[in-house]
Coordinates of C-alpha atoms in Angstrom, one line a residue:
X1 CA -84.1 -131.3 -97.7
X2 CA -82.9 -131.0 -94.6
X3 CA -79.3 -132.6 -93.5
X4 CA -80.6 -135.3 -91.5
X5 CA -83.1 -136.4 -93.9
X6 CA -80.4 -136.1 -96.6
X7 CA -77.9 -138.6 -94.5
X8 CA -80.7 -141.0 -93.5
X9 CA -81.3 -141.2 -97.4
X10 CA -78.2 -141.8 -98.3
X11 CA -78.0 -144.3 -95.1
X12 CA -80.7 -146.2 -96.3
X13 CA -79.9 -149.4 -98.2
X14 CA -82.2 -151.4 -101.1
X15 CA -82.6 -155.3 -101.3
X16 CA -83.7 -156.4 -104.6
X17 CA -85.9 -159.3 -104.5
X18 CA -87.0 -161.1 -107.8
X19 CA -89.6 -163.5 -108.0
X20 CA -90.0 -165.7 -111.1
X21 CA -92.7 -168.6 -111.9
X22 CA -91.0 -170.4 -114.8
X23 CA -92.4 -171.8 -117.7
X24 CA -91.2 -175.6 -119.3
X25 CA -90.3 -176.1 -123.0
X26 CA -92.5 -177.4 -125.5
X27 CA -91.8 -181.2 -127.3
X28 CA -89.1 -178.8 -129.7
X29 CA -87.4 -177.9 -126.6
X30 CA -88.6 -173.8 -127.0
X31 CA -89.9 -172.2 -123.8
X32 CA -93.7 -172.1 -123.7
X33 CA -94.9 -168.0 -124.0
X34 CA -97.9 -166.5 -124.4
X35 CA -98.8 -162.7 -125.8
X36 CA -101.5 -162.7 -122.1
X37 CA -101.7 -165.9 -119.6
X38 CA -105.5 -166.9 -119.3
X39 CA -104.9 -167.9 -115.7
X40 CA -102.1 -166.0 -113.4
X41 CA -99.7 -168.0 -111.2
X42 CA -101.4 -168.3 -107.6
X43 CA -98.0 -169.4 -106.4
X44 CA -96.6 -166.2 -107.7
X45 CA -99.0 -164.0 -106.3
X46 CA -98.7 -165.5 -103.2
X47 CA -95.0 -165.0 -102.4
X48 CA -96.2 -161.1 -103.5
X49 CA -98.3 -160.7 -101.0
X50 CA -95.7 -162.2 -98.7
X51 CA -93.1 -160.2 -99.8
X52 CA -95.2 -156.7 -99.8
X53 CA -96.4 -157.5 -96.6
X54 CA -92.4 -157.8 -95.0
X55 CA -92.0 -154.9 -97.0
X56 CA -94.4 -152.7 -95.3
X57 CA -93.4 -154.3 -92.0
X58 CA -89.6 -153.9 -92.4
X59 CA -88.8 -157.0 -92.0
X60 CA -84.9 -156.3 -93.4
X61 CA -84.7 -153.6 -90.9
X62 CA -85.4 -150.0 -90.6
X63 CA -83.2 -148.6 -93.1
X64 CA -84.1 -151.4 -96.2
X65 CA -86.3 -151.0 -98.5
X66 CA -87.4 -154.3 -100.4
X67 CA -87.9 -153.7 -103.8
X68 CA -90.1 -156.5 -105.4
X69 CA -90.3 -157.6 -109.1
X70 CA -92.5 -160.2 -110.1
X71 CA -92.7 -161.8 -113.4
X72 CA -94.8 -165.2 -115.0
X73 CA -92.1 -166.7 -117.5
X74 CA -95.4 -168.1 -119.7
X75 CA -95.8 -164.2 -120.6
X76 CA -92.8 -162.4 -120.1
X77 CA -89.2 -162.8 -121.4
X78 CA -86.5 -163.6 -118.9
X79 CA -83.2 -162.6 -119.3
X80 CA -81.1 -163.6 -116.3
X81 CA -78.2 -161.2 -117.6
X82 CA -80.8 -158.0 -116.9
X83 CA -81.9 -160.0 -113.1
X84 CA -78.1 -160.0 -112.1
X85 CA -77.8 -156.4 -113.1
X86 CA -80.8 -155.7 -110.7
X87 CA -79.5 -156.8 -108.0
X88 CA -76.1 -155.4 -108.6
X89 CA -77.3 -152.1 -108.6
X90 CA -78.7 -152.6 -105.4
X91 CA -75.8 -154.3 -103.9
X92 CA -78.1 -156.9 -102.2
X93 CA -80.9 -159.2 -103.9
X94 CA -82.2 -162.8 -104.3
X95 CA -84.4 -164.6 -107.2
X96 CA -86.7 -166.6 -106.2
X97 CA -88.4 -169.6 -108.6
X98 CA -91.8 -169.9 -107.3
X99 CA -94.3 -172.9 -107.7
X100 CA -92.2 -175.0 -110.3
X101 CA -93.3 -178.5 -111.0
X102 CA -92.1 -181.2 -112.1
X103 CA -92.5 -180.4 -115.6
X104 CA -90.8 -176.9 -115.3
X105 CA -87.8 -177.8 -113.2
X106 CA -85.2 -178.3 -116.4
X107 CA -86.6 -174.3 -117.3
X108 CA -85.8 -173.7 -113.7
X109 CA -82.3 -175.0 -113.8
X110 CA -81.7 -173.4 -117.4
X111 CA -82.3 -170.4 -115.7
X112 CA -80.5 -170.6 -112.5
X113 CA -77.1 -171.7 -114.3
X114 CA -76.4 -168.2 -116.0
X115 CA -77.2 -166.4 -112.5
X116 CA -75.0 -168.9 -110.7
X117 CA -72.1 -167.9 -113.5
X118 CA -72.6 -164.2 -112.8
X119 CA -70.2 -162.4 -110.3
X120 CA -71.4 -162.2 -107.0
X121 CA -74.4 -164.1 -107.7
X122 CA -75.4 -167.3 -106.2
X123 CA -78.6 -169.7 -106.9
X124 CA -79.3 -172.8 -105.0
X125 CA -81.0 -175.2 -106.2
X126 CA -83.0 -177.2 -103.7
X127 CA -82.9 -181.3 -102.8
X128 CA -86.1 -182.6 -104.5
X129 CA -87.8 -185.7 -103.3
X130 CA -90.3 -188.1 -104.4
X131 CA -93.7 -188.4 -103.2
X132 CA -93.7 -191.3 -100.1

């Protein structure tokens, strides 16, 4: 490797973006999972394509590189602890709570708190509204 490929590597910077579609708790109050989801999140496959498609475009700039991780809370375990880590590493990230309804916004807030409690980490949770 050649000196200016080495310092445009190391000039290069990362931006961690995480992209979660929450489940809801049952009438017990555990978190709904299943082993395999018969039908995937459109909402999270959506924001995907969005976000691959800045990612090949470069959206952040020249020297980022988006790294996208994607996960369906109704078959995957979310530990918010490991997401703040992510985006530590990276120096630079966001989590995103895709296509929550009305049903799965306390899940949403349960798991925004522990990222909002983490250093450096901030979640904002958006004004919701009523149907007019």
């Amino acid at each position: 490797m050649g000196l200016s490929a080495a310092l445009e590597a190391r000039q290069r910077r990362r931006f961690c973006l995480i992209l979660i579609k929450p489940s809801h708790y049952d009438d017990d109050g555990y978190v709904i999972q299943w082993l395999r989801s018969p039908i995937p999140s459109n909402s999270l496959a959506a924001l995907y394509g969005l976000a691959r498609d800045c990612a090949e475009r470069a959206v952040l700039g020249p020297d980022v590189d988006l790294d996208i991780h994607a996960y369906d809370e109704t078959n995957a375990r979310i530990r918010p602890d490991r997401l703040a880590r992510m985006i530590a590493r990276t120096g630079n990230g966001m989590v995103m709570l895709v296509g929550v309804q009305s049903n799965q916004f306390a899940r949403a807030l349960d798991l925004a708190a522990p990222l909002s409690a983490q250093a450096g980490c901030r979640a904002g949770i958006p004004k919701t509204g009523g149907f007019a």
